[in-house]
XYZ file of C-alpha atoms in Angstrom:
357
model
C 0.000 0.000 0.000
C 2.849 2.371 0.809
C 4.343 1.783 -2.632
C 0.980 2.466 -4.290
C 0.556 5.637 -2.262
C 4.029 6.796 -3.261
C 3.303 6.130 -6.941
C 0.017 8.042 -6.748
C 1.821 10.889 -5.008
C 4.380 11.192 -7.796
C 1.605 11.061 -10.408
C -0.071 14.002 -8.656
C 3.241 15.912 -8.751
C 3.301 15.575 -12.545
C 0.412 18.043 -12.711
C 1.983 20.614 -10.377
C 4.950 22.975 -10.756
C 6.791 21.047 -8.029
C 9.555 18.476 -8.386
C 8.859 17.111 -4.907
C 6.515 17.495 -1.967
C 9.328 19.311 -0.174
C 9.283 22.020 -2.850
C 5.572 22.351 -2.154
C 6.290 22.741 1.581
C 8.867 25.442 0.851
C 6.457 27.275 -1.452
C 3.679 27.085 1.136
C 6.023 28.602 3.721
C 7.104 31.431 1.415
C 3.508 32.202 0.450
C 2.316 32.184 4.044
C 4.848 34.693 5.395
C 3.419 38.168 6.088
C 5.180 41.476 6.725
C 3.666 41.483 10.223
C 5.533 38.258 11.040
C 8.664 38.604 13.095
C 11.731 36.414 12.774
C 10.967 34.926 16.173
C 7.528 33.862 14.877
C 8.787 31.978 11.826
C 12.389 31.065 12.704
C 11.449 27.540 13.817
C 9.711 26.725 10.516
C 12.438 28.407 8.474
C 15.211 26.543 10.287
C 13.359 23.266 9.773
C 13.276 23.824 6.013
C 16.908 24.993 5.884
C 18.074 22.006 7.927
C 16.073 19.634 5.756
C 17.470 20.900 2.446
C 18.811 24.431 2.020
C 19.538 23.701 -1.652
C 15.840 23.250 -2.410
C 14.893 26.271 -0.282
C 17.289 28.526 -2.175
C 16.494 27.182 -5.653
C 12.749 27.541 -5.113
C 13.281 31.044 -3.757
C 15.141 32.001 -6.955
C 12.448 30.449 -9.140
C 9.652 32.205 -7.286
C 11.173 35.613 -6.625
C 13.906 36.031 -9.253
C 11.905 34.476 -12.097
C 14.844 32.769 -13.837
C 13.462 31.008 -16.900
C 16.020 28.194 -16.856
C 14.679 26.801 -13.559
C 12.284 24.322 -15.163
C 11.257 21.117 -13.382
C 13.751 19.125 -15.434
C 16.585 21.549 -14.732
C 15.802 21.587 -11.009
C 15.840 17.774 -10.906
C 19.259 17.860 -12.564
C 20.515 20.450 -10.076
C 19.277 18.467 -7.074
C 21.055 15.421 -8.517
C 24.247 17.472 -8.839
C 23.836 18.644 -5.237
C 23.809 14.976 -4.252
C 27.016 14.389 -6.225
C 28.679 17.393 -4.560
C 27.664 16.083 -1.131
C 29.025 12.590 -1.855
C 32.316 13.948 -3.204
C 32.698 16.199 -0.179
C 32.050 13.461 2.379
C 34.553 11.184 0.602
C 37.019 14.063 0.565
C 36.540 14.442 4.330
C 37.305 10.754 4.884
C 40.578 11.027 2.960
C 41.649 14.432 4.291
C 44.634 14.507 6.687
C 43.566 17.792 8.310
C 43.472 17.464 12.097
C 43.246 19.613 15.234
C 46.980 20.415 15.250
C 46.801 21.750 11.688
C 43.741 23.915 12.372
C 45.081 25.255 15.685
C 48.278 26.333 13.953
C 46.391 28.086 11.152
C 44.144 29.918 13.604
C 47.161 30.971 15.679
C 49.001 32.256 12.598
C 45.965 34.360 11.666
C 45.826 35.832 15.183
C 42.401 34.329 15.836
C 40.885 32.699 18.907
C 40.496 28.934 18.740
C 36.844 27.897 19.274
C 37.203 25.633 22.315
C 34.510 22.963 22.320
C 34.069 23.319 18.575
C 37.054 21.296 17.370
C 35.153 18.801 15.216
C 33.134 21.539 13.573
C 36.061 23.854 12.814
C 37.963 20.911 11.309
C 34.862 20.129 9.210
C 34.774 23.754 8.023
C 38.484 23.616 7.197
C 37.923 20.499 5.095
C 35.006 22.223 3.406
C 37.214 25.211 2.585
C 39.880 22.920 1.118
C 37.279 21.020 -0.907
C 35.914 24.239 -2.405
C 39.255 25.958 -3.002
C 39.225 28.032 -6.226
C 42.046 25.921 -7.688
C 40.080 22.773 -6.904
C 36.323 22.840 -7.505
C 35.007 26.396 -7.101
C 35.276 29.447 -9.345
C 34.147 32.902 -8.162
C 31.979 35.024 -10.448
C 30.098 38.179 -9.463
C 26.310 38.476 -9.307
C 25.610 34.833 -9.956
C 22.457 32.763 -9.764
C 22.587 29.810 -7.391
C 22.106 27.351 -10.242
C 25.654 27.885 -11.534
C 26.957 26.571 -8.230
C 25.116 23.300 -8.843
C 26.987 22.281 -11.971
C 27.938 18.628 -12.343
C 31.142 18.455 -10.225
C 32.469 15.612 -12.397
C 32.398 17.807 -15.495
C 32.926 21.467 -14.539
C 33.684 23.861 -11.721
C 31.018 25.248 -9.435
C 30.502 28.966 -10.121
C 29.027 31.527 -7.751
C 29.416 34.756 -5.806
C 29.856 35.242 -2.059
C 26.155 34.786 -1.257
C 25.953 31.559 -3.189
C 29.133 29.939 -1.882
C 28.208 30.823 1.720
C 24.843 29.157 1.090
C 26.617 26.033 -0.178
C 28.894 26.017 2.896
C 25.821 26.109 5.137
C 24.248 23.253 3.190
C 27.374 21.076 3.420
C 27.640 21.840 7.140
C 24.051 20.591 7.531
C 25.118 17.147 6.289
C 26.686 16.520 9.697
C 25.896 19.354 12.116
C 23.127 21.758 13.082
C 23.306 24.882 10.909
C 22.002 26.943 13.828
C 25.566 26.807 15.178
C 26.649 28.964 12.233
C 26.202 32.685 11.688
C 26.783 35.060 8.838
C 28.384 38.479 8.842
C 27.341 41.230 6.435
C 30.098 43.489 5.108
C 29.935 46.295 2.534
C 28.693 44.487 -0.624
C 29.885 41.164 0.782
C 28.854 38.340 3.091
C 30.947 35.751 4.912
C 30.276 32.764 7.128
C 30.961 33.096 10.856
C 31.682 30.433 13.462
C 32.515 31.279 17.086
C 34.487 34.494 16.490
C 36.084 33.227 13.281
C 35.087 34.641 9.894
C 35.175 32.011 7.168
C 35.875 33.684 3.831
C 34.106 31.193 1.602
C 35.235 32.738 -1.703
C 38.874 31.773 -1.080
C 38.606 29.250 1.743
C 40.428 31.174 4.491
C 39.869 31.853 8.202
C 40.063 35.539 9.060
C 38.533 38.376 11.087
C 36.791 41.287 9.377
C 37.222 44.255 11.694
C 34.976 46.594 9.685
C 31.867 44.742 10.833
C 30.892 43.352 14.217
C 27.314 42.407 13.270
C 27.059 38.645 13.676
C 23.651 37.561 12.374
C 21.627 34.319 12.596
C 22.233 31.765 9.850
C 18.614 32.301 8.728
C 19.711 35.766 7.559
C 21.165 34.163 4.421
C 17.608 33.850 3.063
C 16.921 37.593 3.227
C 20.439 38.263 1.909
C 19.827 36.067 -1.131
C 16.373 37.522 -1.772
C 17.774 41.054 -1.804
C 20.809 40.110 -3.891
C 21.052 41.653 -7.366
C 19.648 39.260 -10.042
C 22.080 37.518 -12.364
C 22.208 39.673 -15.511
C 23.298 36.638 -17.539
C 20.004 34.825 -17.021
C 16.729 35.381 -18.854
C 13.930 36.027 -16.390
C 10.180 36.405 -16.567
C 8.769 39.726 -15.419
C 8.028 39.512 -11.699
C 4.560 40.873 -10.935
C 4.276 43.737 -8.411
C 2.326 41.410 -6.119
C 5.142 38.836 -6.177
C 7.659 41.626 -5.546
C 5.703 42.525 -2.429
C 5.681 38.900 -1.295
C 9.439 38.753 -1.867
C 9.974 41.931 0.150
C 7.660 40.670 2.892
C 9.688 37.483 3.150
C 12.962 39.419 3.338
C 11.464 41.726 5.953
C 10.169 38.845 8.063
C 13.361 36.778 7.884
C 15.820 39.598 8.528
C 16.928 40.950 11.883
C 18.061 44.134 10.097
C 14.542 45.447 9.625
C 15.541 49.081 9.136
C 17.706 48.000 6.195
C 15.076 45.774 4.594
C 12.112 48.081 5.271
C 13.116 50.327 2.372
C 12.820 47.398 -0.048
C 9.416 46.490 1.343
C 8.184 50.061 0.961
C 9.440 50.196 -2.630
C 7.528 46.970 -3.355
C 4.365 48.420 -1.829
C 4.867 51.584 -3.904
C 5.123 49.519 -7.097
C 1.986 47.584 -6.290
C 0.189 50.805 -5.397
C 1.197 52.399 -8.692
C -0.009 49.357 -10.649
C -3.400 49.466 -8.928
C -3.640 53.253 -9.392
C -3.033 52.980 -13.146
C -5.929 50.551 -13.640
C -8.291 52.448 -11.337
C -8.286 49.884 -8.498
C -8.361 52.598 -5.856
C -9.115 50.367 -2.881
C -5.970 48.354 -3.572
C -3.934 51.478 -4.358
C -5.010 53.132 -1.105
C -4.127 49.964 0.826
C -0.608 49.658 -0.638
C 0.242 53.363 -0.546
C -0.923 53.317 3.063
C 1.450 50.406 3.747
C 4.266 52.376 2.119
C 3.389 55.526 4.053
C 3.153 57.602 0.864
C 0.761 60.348 1.931
C 1.077 62.247 -1.350
C -0.089 59.286 -3.424
C -2.771 58.445 -0.870
C -4.229 61.913 -1.329
C -3.985 61.521 -5.116
C -5.918 58.239 -4.844
C -8.624 59.854 -2.743
C -9.010 62.647 -5.297
C -8.947 60.327 -8.305
C -11.535 57.988 -6.795
C -13.720 60.934 -5.739
C -13.735 62.276 -9.300
C -14.611 58.826 -10.677
C -17.604 58.689 -8.313
C -18.672 62.187 -9.351
C -18.894 60.872 -12.919
C -20.899 57.894 -11.658
C -23.623 60.074 -10.100
C -23.495 62.916 -12.615
C -26.915 61.982 -14.068
C -28.694 62.036 -10.675
C -31.421 64.695 -10.701
C -33.949 63.619 -8.072
C -33.894 62.493 -4.438
C -35.316 59.128 -5.535
C -32.357 58.631 -7.883
C -29.898 59.775 -5.208
C -31.230 57.213 -2.730
C -30.193 54.444 -5.109
C -26.608 55.667 -4.775
C -26.509 56.237 -1.020
C -23.437 54.024 -0.561
C -21.664 55.963 -3.322
C -22.329 59.291 -1.585
C -21.176 57.797 1.714
C -17.941 56.785 0.038
C -17.584 60.293 -1.400
C -18.060 61.723 2.103
C -15.328 59.434 3.392
C -12.973 60.494 0.581
C -13.721 64.186 1.122
C -12.822 63.766 4.783
C -9.589 61.993 3.874
C -8.683 64.780 1.467
C -9.411 67.358 4.146
C -11.790 69.229 1.822
C -14.376 70.770 4.161
C -16.413 72.172 1.254
C -16.901 68.789 -0.402
C -17.533 67.194 2.981
C -20.321 69.694 3.730
C -21.839 69.121 0.296
C -21.936 65.338 0.754
C -23.443 65.657 4.265
C -26.175 67.887 2.825
C -26.990 65.383 0.063
C -27.080 62.450 2.494
C -29.242 64.378 4.979
C -31.783 65.097 2.231
C -32.320 61.445 1.346
C-alpha cells in the first residue's frame, strides 16, 4: 500500500509545478509569510526547512522571486542530482583528508584568531570544506551569480558563484553533519561571509580571518533575506516579476531579517510599485491599501481625489432624491474620501446630500 501511495503521489506531482513534496512545503512557507511576522515567529519553521534541504529552499526562492526562466522542473531535478554528487564527493574528501586539530590550531594561531574551544570537530569540518571548495580545486568565483551555476555537475565542470551563493553552499554542506544553527553570517559592505565562534570564514577563497569593519554577527537564517535582496544575475533570462510577487518577496525578506531598518526600504518600494499598478488601472481600494502600507501620503491623497472624481462621474446623471437614494453608498464613500482629502467644502456638500435622502 505504501508503494501504491508513493506512486500516486508522484503522479499528482506531474500536474503541479513542483519536483517534490518538499518544494511544495517550501512554497507554502514562502507564500504564508506576512510582513507582520517577526523572525521569532517563523524562525522555527524556516530553520526546519533549511536544515532539511537548504539547496531546495534557495532554488525555489530564486524560481519564485527572481523568475529565472532556466529553472524548469527538469533543470531543477538535474541540479538536485548534482547537489547529491557534490555532497558525496565532499564526504569522501573528508574521509581522505589529513587535516586534524593540530593543523587547524596552527592556522588559527598564525591568523591571530581565537580557537573555538569545544568546537574542534566543527572547525575541522569547516576547514575540510574550505579545502574542498578551493578556487584551484572545484570552485570558481563570479560576481552576481544565480545559485544554479553553483550546482553544476562536479564531475564535469567547476562550481561557479558569488559570495552569497558559496556561503549558502557552505551552510548546506555543514548541515550534512551538524546543526546549521551553530553557524552565523556576517554582512560586510557588498559582501557576506560565514561566521563560526568568532572566526570569519571567507568562503570565496577558503580562508579563516577576522573582518574588523563589521561586528554584526547575524543568525544563519539571515542568508535567506540576503539572497532575496541580492542583485539578479544579468546573464540569465527572467520572466517579469509581478508587483504582487515583488511585495511577497519583500515581505519574506522583511520577516526573515533581523536588520529590519535595512530591509524596510525594499518592502516600501515593493508596496509603492503595487500601489502604482493598482492606481493605473483604477483599483483605488488596492492602491489606497498599498500606498498606506508604504506611508506615501502624497499618493494616498492623489488616490482619494482620483476615486472621488470617478464617483462624481458615476452620479453625474442624478437629478432627483429618488435617484440619489439608489446611490446612497456611493455618496457615503464620497463623504469618506472628502474627509480623507481634508476638503471641508466637499464634505459639507456630501453631508447635505445624504441628509436630504
